[in-house]
XYZ file of C-alpha atoms in Angstrom:
608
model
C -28.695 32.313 -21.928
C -30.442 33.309 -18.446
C -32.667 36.655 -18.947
C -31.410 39.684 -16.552
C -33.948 38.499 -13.635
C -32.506 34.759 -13.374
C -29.206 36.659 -13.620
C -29.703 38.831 -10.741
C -31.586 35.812 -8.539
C -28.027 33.859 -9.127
C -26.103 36.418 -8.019
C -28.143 37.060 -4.976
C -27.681 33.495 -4.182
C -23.978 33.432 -4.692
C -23.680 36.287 -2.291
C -25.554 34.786 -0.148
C -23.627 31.353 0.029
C -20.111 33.937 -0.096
C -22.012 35.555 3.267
C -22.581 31.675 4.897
C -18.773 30.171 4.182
C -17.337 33.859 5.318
C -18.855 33.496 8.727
C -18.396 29.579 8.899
C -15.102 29.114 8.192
C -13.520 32.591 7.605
C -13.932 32.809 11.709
C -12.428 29.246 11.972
C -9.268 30.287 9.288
C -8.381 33.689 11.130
C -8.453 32.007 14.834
C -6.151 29.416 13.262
C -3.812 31.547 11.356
C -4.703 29.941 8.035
C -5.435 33.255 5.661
C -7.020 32.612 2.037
C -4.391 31.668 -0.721
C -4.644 34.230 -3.950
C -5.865 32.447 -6.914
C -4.210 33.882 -9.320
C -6.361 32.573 -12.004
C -5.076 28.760 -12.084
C -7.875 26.215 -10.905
C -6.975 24.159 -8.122
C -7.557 19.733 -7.502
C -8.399 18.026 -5.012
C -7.672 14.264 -4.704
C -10.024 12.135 -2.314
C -8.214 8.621 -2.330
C -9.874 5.229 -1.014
C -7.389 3.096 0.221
C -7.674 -0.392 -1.419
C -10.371 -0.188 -3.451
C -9.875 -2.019 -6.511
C -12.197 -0.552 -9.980
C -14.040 -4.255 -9.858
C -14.768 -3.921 -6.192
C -16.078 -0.143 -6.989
C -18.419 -1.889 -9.404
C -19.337 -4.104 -6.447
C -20.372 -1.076 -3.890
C -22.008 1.313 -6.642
C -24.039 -1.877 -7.541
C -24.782 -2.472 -3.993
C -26.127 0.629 -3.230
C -23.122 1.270 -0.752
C -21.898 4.491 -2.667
C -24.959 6.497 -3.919
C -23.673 10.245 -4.459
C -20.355 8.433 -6.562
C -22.874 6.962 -8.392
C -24.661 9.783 -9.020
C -21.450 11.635 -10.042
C -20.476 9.050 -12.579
C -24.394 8.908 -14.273
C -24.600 12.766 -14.478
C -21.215 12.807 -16.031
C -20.037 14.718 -13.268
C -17.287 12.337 -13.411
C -15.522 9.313 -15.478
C -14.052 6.260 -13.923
C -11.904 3.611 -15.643
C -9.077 0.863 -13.942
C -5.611 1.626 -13.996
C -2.559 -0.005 -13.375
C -0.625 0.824 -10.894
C 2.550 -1.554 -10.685
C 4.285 -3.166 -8.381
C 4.662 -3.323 -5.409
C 1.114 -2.432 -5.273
C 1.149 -0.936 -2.124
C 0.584 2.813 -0.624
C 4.172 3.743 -0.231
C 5.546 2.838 -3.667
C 1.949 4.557 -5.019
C 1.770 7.508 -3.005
C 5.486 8.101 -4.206
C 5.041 7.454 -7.803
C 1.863 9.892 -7.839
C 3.373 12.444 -5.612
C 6.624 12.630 -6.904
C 7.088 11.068 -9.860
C 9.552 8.772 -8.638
C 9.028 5.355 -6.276
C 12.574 3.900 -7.381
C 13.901 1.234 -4.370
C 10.558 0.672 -2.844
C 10.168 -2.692 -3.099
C 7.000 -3.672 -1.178
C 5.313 -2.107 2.202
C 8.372 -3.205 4.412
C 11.542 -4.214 3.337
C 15.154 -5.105 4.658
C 18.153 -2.847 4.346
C 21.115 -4.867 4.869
C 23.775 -2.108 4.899
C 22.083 -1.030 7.815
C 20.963 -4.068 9.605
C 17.218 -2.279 9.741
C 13.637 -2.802 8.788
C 12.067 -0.093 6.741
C 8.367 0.115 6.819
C 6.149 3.241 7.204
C 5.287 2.129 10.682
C 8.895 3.190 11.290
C 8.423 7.003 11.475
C 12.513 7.870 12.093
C 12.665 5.805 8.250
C 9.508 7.563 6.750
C 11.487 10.830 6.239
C 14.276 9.157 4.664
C 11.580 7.509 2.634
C 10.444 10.600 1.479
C 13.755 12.396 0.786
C 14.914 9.346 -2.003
C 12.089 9.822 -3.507
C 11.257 13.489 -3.678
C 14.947 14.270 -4.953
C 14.328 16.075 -8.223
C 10.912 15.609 -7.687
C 8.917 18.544 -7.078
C 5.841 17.285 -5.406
C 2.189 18.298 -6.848
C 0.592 19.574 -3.885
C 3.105 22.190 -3.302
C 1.596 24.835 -1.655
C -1.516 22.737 -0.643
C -2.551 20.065 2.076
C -2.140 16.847 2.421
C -4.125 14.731 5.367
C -3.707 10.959 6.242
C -0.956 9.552 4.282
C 2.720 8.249 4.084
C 3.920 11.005 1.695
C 3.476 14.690 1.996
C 3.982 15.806 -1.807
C 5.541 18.866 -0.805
C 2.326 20.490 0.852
C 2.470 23.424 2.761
C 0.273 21.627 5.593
C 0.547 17.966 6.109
C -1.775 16.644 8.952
C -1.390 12.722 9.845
C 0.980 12.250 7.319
C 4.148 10.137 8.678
C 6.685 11.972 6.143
C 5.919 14.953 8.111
C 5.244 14.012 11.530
C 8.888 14.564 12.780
C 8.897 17.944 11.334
C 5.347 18.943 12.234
C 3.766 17.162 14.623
C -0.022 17.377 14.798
C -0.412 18.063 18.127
C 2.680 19.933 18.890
C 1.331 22.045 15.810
C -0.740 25.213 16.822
C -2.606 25.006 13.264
C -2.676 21.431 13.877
C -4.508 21.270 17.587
C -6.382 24.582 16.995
C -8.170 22.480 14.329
C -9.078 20.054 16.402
C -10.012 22.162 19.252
C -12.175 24.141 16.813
C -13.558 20.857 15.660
C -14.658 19.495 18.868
C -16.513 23.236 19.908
C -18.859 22.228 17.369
C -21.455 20.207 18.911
C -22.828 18.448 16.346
C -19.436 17.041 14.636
C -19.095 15.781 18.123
C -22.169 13.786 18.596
C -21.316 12.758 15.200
C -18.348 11.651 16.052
C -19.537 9.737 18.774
C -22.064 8.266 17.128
C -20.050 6.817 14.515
C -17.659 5.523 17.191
C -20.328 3.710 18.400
C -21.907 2.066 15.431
C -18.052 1.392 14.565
C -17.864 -0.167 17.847
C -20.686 -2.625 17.927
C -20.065 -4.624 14.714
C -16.222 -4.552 15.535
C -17.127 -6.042 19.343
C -19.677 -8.465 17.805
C -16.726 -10.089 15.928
C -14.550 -9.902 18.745
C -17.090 -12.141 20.498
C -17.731 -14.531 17.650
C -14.038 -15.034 17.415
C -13.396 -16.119 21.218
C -16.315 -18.400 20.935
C -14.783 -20.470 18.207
C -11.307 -20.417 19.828
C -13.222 -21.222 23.063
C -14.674 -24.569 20.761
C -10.774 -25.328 19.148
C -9.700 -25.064 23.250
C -12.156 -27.400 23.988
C -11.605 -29.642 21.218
C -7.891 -29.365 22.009
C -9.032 -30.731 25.750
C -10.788 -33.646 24.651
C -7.950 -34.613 22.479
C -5.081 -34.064 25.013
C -7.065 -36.621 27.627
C -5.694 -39.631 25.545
C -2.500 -37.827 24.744
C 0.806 -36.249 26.166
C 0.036 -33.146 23.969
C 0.690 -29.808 25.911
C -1.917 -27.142 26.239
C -1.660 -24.536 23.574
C -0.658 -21.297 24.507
C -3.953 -18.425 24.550
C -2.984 -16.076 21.451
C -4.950 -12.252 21.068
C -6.500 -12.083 24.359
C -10.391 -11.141 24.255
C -10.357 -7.426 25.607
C -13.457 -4.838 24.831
C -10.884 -1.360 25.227
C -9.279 -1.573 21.568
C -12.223 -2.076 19.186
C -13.451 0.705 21.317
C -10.125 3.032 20.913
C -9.926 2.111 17.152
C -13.479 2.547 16.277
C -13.115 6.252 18.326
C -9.901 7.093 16.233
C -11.541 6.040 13.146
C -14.812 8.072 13.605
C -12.497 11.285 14.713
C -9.774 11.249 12.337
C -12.228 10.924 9.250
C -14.386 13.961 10.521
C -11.050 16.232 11.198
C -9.664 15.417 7.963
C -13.341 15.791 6.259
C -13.308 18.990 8.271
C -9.632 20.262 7.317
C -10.536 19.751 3.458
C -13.521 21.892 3.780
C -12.105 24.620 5.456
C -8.788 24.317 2.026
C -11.727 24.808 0.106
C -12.684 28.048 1.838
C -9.354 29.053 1.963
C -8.995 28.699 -2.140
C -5.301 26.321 -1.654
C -4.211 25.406 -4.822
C -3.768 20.975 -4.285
C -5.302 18.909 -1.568
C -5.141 15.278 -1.421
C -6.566 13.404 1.535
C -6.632 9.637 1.887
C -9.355 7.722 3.516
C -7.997 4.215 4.595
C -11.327 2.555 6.415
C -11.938 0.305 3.502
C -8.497 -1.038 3.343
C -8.170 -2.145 6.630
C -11.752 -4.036 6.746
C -10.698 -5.692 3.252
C -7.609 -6.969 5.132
C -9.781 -8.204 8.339
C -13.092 -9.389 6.460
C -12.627 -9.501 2.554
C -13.638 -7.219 -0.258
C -17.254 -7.481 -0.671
C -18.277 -7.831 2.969
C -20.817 -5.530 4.410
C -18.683 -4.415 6.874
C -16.193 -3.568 4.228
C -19.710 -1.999 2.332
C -20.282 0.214 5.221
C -17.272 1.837 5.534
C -17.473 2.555 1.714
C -21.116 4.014 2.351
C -19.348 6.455 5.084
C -16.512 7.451 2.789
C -19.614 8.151 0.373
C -21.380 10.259 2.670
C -17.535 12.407 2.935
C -17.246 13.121 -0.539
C -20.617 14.252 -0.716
C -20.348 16.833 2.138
C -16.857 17.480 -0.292
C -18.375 17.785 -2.947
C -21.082 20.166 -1.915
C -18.477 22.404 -0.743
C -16.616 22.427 -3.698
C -19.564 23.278 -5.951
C -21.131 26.014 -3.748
C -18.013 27.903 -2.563
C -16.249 28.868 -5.722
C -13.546 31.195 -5.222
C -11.378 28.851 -6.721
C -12.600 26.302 -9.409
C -11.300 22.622 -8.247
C -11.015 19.662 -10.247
C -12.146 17.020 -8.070
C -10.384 13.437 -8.625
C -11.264 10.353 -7.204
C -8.449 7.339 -6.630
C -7.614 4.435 -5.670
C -4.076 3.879 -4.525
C -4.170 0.155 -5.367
C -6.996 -2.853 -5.166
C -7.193 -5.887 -2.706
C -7.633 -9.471 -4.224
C -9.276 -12.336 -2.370
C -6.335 -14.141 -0.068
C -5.893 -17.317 1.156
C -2.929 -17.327 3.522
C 0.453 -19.188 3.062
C 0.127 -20.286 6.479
C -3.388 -22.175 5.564
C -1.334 -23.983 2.761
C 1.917 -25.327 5.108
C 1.432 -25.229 8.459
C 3.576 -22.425 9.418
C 4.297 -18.827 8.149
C 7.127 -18.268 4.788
C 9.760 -17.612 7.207
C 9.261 -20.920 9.360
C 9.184 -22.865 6.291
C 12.114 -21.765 4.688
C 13.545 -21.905 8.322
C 12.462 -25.516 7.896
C 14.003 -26.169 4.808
C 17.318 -24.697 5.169
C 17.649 -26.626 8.589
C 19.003 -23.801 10.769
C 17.925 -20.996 12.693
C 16.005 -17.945 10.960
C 15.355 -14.627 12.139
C 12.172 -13.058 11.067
C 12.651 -8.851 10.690
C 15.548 -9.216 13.394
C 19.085 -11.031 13.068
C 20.897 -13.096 14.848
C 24.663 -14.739 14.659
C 24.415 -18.417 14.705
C 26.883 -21.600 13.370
C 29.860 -20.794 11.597
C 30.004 -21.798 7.830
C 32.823 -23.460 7.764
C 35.091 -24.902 4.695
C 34.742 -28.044 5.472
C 31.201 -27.660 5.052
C 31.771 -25.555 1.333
C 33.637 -28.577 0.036
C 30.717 -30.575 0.595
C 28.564 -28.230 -0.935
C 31.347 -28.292 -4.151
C 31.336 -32.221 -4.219
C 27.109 -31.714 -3.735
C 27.137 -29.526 -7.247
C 29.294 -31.548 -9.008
C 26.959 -34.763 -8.566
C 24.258 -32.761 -9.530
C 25.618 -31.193 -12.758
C 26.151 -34.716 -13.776
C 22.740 -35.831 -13.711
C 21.281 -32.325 -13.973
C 18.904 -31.348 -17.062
C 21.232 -29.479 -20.268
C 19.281 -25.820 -19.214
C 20.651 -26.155 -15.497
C 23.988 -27.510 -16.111
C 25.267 -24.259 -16.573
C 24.246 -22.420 -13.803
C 25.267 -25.157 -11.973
C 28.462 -25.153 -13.084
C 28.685 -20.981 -12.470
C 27.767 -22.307 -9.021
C 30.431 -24.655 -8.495
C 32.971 -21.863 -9.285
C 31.556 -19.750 -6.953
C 31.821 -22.483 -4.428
C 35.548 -23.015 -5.527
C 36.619 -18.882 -4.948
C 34.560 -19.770 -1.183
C 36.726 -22.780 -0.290
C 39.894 -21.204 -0.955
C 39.506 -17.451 -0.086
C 35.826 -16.666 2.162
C 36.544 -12.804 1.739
C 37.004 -12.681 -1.710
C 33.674 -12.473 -2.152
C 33.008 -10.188 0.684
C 31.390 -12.925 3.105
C 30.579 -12.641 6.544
C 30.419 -16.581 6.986
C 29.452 -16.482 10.556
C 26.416 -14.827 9.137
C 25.362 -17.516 6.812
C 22.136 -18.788 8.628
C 21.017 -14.959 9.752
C 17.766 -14.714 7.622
C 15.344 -11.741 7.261
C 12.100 -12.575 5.717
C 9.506 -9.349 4.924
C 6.642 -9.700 4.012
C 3.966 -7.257 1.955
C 0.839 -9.398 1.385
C 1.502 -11.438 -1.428
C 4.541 -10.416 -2.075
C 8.116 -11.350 0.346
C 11.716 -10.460 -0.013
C 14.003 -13.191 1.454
C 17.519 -11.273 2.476
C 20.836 -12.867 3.572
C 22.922 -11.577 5.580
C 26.117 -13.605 4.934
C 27.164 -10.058 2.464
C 25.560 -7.018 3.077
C 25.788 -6.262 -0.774
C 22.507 -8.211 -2.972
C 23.354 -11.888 -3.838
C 22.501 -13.379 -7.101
C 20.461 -16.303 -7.547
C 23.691 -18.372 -8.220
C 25.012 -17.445 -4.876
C 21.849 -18.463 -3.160
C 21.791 -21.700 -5.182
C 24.872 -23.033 -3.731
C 24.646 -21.191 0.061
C 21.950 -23.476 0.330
C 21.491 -26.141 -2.431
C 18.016 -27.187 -1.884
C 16.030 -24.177 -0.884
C 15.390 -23.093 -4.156
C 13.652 -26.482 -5.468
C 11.927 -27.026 -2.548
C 10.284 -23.049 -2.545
C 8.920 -23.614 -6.124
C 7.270 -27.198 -4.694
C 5.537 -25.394 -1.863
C 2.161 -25.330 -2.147
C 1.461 -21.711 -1.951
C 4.182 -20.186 -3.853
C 3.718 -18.983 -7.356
C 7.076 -18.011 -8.601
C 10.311 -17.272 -6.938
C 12.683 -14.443 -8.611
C 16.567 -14.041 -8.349
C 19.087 -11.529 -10.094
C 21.391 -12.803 -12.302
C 23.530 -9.742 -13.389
C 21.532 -7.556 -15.042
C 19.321 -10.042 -16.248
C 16.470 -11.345 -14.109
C 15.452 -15.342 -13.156
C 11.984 -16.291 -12.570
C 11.539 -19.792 -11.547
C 8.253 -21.875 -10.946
C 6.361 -25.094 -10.705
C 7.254 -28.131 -12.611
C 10.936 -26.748 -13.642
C 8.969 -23.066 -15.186
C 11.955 -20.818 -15.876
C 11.929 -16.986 -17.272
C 15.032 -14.920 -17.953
C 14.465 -11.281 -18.054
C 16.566 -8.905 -19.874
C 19.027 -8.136 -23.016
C 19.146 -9.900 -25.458
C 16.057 -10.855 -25.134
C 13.259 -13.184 -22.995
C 13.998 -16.964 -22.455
C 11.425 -19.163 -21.523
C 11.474 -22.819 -20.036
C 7.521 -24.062 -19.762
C 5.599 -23.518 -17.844
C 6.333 -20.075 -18.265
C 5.684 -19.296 -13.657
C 4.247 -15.947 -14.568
C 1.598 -16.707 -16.790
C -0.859 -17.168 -14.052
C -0.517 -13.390 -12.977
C -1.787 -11.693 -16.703
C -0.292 -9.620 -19.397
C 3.001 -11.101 -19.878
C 4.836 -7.936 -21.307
C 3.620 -5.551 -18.763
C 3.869 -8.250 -15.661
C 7.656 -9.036 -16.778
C 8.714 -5.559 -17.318
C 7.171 -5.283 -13.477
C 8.764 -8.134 -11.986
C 12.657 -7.317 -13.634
C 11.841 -3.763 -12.680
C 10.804 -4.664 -8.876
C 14.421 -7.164 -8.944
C 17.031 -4.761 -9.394
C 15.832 -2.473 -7.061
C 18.882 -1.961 -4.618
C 17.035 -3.056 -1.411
C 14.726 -5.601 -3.000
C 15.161 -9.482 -1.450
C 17.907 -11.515 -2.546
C 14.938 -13.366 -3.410
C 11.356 -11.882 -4.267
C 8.509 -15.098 -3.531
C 5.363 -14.463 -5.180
C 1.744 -15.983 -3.480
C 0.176 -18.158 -6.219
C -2.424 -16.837 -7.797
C -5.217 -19.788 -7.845
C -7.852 -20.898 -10.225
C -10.648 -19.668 -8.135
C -9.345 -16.054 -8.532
C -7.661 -15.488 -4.571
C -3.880 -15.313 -4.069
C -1.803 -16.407 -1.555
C -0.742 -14.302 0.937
C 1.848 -14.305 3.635
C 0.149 -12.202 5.998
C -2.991 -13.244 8.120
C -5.364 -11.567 5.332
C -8.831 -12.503 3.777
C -7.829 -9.945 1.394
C -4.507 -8.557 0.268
C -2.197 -6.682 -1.759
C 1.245 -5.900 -2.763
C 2.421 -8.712 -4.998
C 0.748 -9.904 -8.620
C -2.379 -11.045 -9.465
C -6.440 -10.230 -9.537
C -7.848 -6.730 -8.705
C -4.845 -5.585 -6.425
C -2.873 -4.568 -9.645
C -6.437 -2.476 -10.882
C -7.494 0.682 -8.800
C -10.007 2.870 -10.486
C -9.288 6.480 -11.167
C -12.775 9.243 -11.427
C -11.740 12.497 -12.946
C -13.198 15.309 -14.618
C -15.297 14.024 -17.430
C -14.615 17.133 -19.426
C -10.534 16.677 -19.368
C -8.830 14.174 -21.648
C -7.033 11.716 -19.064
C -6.487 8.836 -21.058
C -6.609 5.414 -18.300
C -5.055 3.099 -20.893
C -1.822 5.451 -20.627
C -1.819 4.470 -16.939
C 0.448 1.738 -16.385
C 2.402 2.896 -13.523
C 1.680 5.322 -10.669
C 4.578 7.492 -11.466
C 2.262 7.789 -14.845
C 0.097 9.952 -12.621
C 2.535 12.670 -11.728
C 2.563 14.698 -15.114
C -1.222 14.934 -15.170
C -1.388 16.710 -11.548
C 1.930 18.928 -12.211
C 0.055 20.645 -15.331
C -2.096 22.268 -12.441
C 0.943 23.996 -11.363
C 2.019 25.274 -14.797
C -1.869 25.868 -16.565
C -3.594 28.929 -15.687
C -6.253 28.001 -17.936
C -9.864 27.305 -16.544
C -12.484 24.420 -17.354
C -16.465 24.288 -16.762
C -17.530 24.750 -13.316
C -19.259 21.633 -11.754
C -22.884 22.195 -11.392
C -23.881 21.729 -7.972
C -26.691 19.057 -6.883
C -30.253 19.805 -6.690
C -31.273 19.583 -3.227
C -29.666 21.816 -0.698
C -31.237 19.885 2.510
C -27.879 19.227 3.787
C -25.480 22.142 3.107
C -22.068 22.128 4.795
């Protein structure tokens, strides 16, 4: 117990640091009509997400060096860290919803295809965002009602929700007079603002340097290209991603500003005591995408995001009006990625374009050749033959096909087909994960209908070097089929298995299965789902343009880490599923009860 003296020196201090924050950032929350929230007794979170970063590739950076004060946080027992599991598709909108909310039901990747209304859904749509948000939230309350939320695609019901794309046509930042007074009071403070700059600019040089290292080797491939054409009729390749010095520039300036407002904004929660702020910092993501995982660019941007949760952190444990839990996430994880294109040749959508023999639209559609009956009785004669000769397990759904083919031949609209739109095409893809739609019905097609809409596309996908596993609905039971004729049925009665079982290569079989038959019968998932195949050297394919990537199955992408109080008794194992996380967060809003204060850090060299 401390005598009466060390009682009386700690409450000098305290009124001291009350006297510092008061003028700091009482000023700033008055001029910008933000007052202090009551407390009412109940102690508040705070969640500080890195984007992307899975718990092996945390081990990486703490190793590294790249993260010293989460280090420090973790070996004082400050904090506990574990992996999770957050499902799939293991990407930001389906986790941010299933944390949030409770609820990411018919999210099936980062961008996906609504046939019913002939439009792409992706959070770079901000008109769909909303819409987004309202599916999800209904029933829902979100857990950071009454709080703030800063750089994400879901608001969870805060009260103030700065870059965050659920909210932007409702409250846009700078058409917001809370939202541009804090920047305005931001950039009066000259130091945040050389900061800022000089961020920018060490953001800026590495991000120019590659610029330049890239045009030199596509200024070698031109000239190679040259010397090959002299003996040739090939044509001259057209130039692709111009060399320009303006955007590393703008990005690197955004980057550096947006971090310090949001940094910033959560500070000034903290002074105002709001009961739930979450802010996302993405940095890391996007240079896992660009560079891989464990580059030192990639390290960098973790060492800034360190530097953040420290001047966080500090705030938290000196200003305590209201106690916060402070959490630490990661939304999902990023696996090493070799791109499908690297493997074929040509992007998923030009290769199935390939295969099918017709035109394909790529996130747009197009009307093209009529399917005409003519054409369906070939197809009919086609699956006959091949039931013939077909193995026992396929003879079946061969023979559903035929029947299907049969209804087609004599009556096209019986089965709701727009056969004009047989060879319109959508193919999205979220990293390693695509959705292949068809537009001949706006309503989902089984597997059976694909099969016999175009006989050899399914064979030839689970050839392709590349792809890991293709999945189809049947009913309410799922297909799965892979190399070397791998089939898995999903659903009641129970599992069927044809070896090579095609997702054994991704991990736990229960929990990847229940994933995958989940992930199917979502309403606006692909008539197909294509999963990138995870290799024996531990990188999946992708079918984006990644060295590192995320959204489908397999390696770190499925483990983010979660820190949390080391005191509380979150159990990780239990974690299986963002939505997993939304009862843990909720309890803030229904406990009153309080839990040790976080001692602050030694040294108070660098105070807020």
């Amino acid at each position: 117990m401390p005598t009466w003296f060390e009682r009386r020196v700690l409450d000098l201090v305290g009124g001291l640091a009350d006297l510092y924050y008061q003028r700091k950032y009482g000023a700033l929350a008055r001029r910008l009509g933000r007052s202090t929230v009551e407390t009412d007794g109940r102690r508040g979170f705070m969640i500080i997400q890195i984007d992307g970063l899975s718990h092996d590739h945390l081990s990486d950076a703490l190793n590294s060096g790249a993260m010293p004060y989460v280090k420090h946080l973790l070996q004082s027992d400050q904090l506990a860290v574990a992996p999770w599991r957050c499902g799939i598709p293991s990407s930001t909108p389906a986790v941010q919803a299933g944390m949030m909310f409770g609820n990411r039901f018919d999210i099936p990747g980062f961008r996906w295809y609504e046939k019913e209304q002939g439009t792409i859904v992706t959070p770079q749509r901000l008109d769909k965002v909303p819409i987004m948000r309202d599916r999800v939230r209904e029933g829902h309350p979100g857990i950071l009602s009454g709080g703030s939320c800063y750089v994400s695609v879901f608001d969870g019901d805060a009260e103030l929700a700065l870059f965050t794309l659920s909210s932007l046509n409702r409250q846009r930042f700078f058409e917001s007079m809370r939202g541009l007074g804090l920047l305005m009071l931001f950039l009066l403070s000259p130091l945040r603002v050389l900061r800022v700059l000089g961020l920018a600019v060490a953001d800026y040089v590495p991000r120019l340097g590659r610029r330049l290292f890239a045009l030199a080797q596509r200024l070698s491939k031109r000239v190679r290209s040259y010397l090959r054409r002299l003996n040739t009729d090939e044509e001259e390749p057209s130039v692709q991603n111009p060399f320009d010095v303006f955007s590393p520039l703008i990005h690197a300036g955004s980057d550096a500003l947006f971090t310090e407002v949001q940094t910033f904004g959560v500070m000034l929660d903290i002074y105002r005591c709001v009961p739930a702020i979450y802010t996302n910092y993405n940095g890391y993501d996007e240079a896992a995408h660009e560079l891989g995982t464990n580059h030192p660019a990639a390290f960098d941007v973790l060492h800034g995001i360190d530097k953040r949760i420290r001047q966080i952190d500090r705030m938290r444990a000196h200003y305590q009006k209201r106690q916060y839990d402070l959490y630490l996430i990661s939304d999902h994880g990023n696996t090493p990625a070799i791109p499908f294109s690297w493997h074929n040749g040509k992007t998923l959508g030009r290769h199935i374009l390939a295969e099918i023999g017709e035109e394909l639209t790529l996130d747009e559609r197009v009307e093209e050749d009529t399917f005409t009956k003519n054409r369906a009785r070939y197809l009919r004669e086609e699956l006959r033959a091949l039931g013939e000769s077909a193995l026992p397990r396929f003879r079946n759904l061969l023979a559903a096909a035929r029947r299907y083919v049969d209804q087609y031949v004599e009556d096209p609209d019986a089965l709701e087909y727009d056969i004009e739109r047989q060879h319109d095409v959508v193919v999205s893809a979220s990293g390693s994960l695509a959705h292949v739609y068809f537009n001949i019905s706006q309503r989902p097609l089984d597997m059976i209908e694909v099969m016999f809409l175009y006989p050899q596309l399914l064979d030839r996908l689970t050839a392709t070097p590349g792809i890991g596993a293709v999945i189809g609905r049947d009913g309410d039971r799922t297909i799965v089929l892979g190399k070397d004729n791998g089939l898995l049925e999903l659903g009641s009665p129970g599992d069927v298995v044809e070896p090579p079982n095609p997702l054994a290569p991704f991990g736990d079989h229960d929990y990847v299965t229940k994933q995958v038959h989940r992930l199917a019968h979502f309403p606006h998932a692909g008539d197909l789902a294509v999963l990138g195949e995870m290799r024996v050297d531990g990188k999946v394919v992708t079918f984006e343009s990644q060295a590192a990537t995320h959204g489908g199955l397999g390696g770190p992408q499925m483990h983010p880490f979660i820190a949390w109080p080391a005191e509380h008794d979150l159990k990780p194992e239990t974690l299986n599923d963002a939505e997993d996380l939304y009862p843990h967060f909720m309890r803030y809003h229904k406990d009153a009860g309080r839990s040790p204060v976080p001692q602050p850090p030694s040294d108070d060299k660098d105070r807020p």
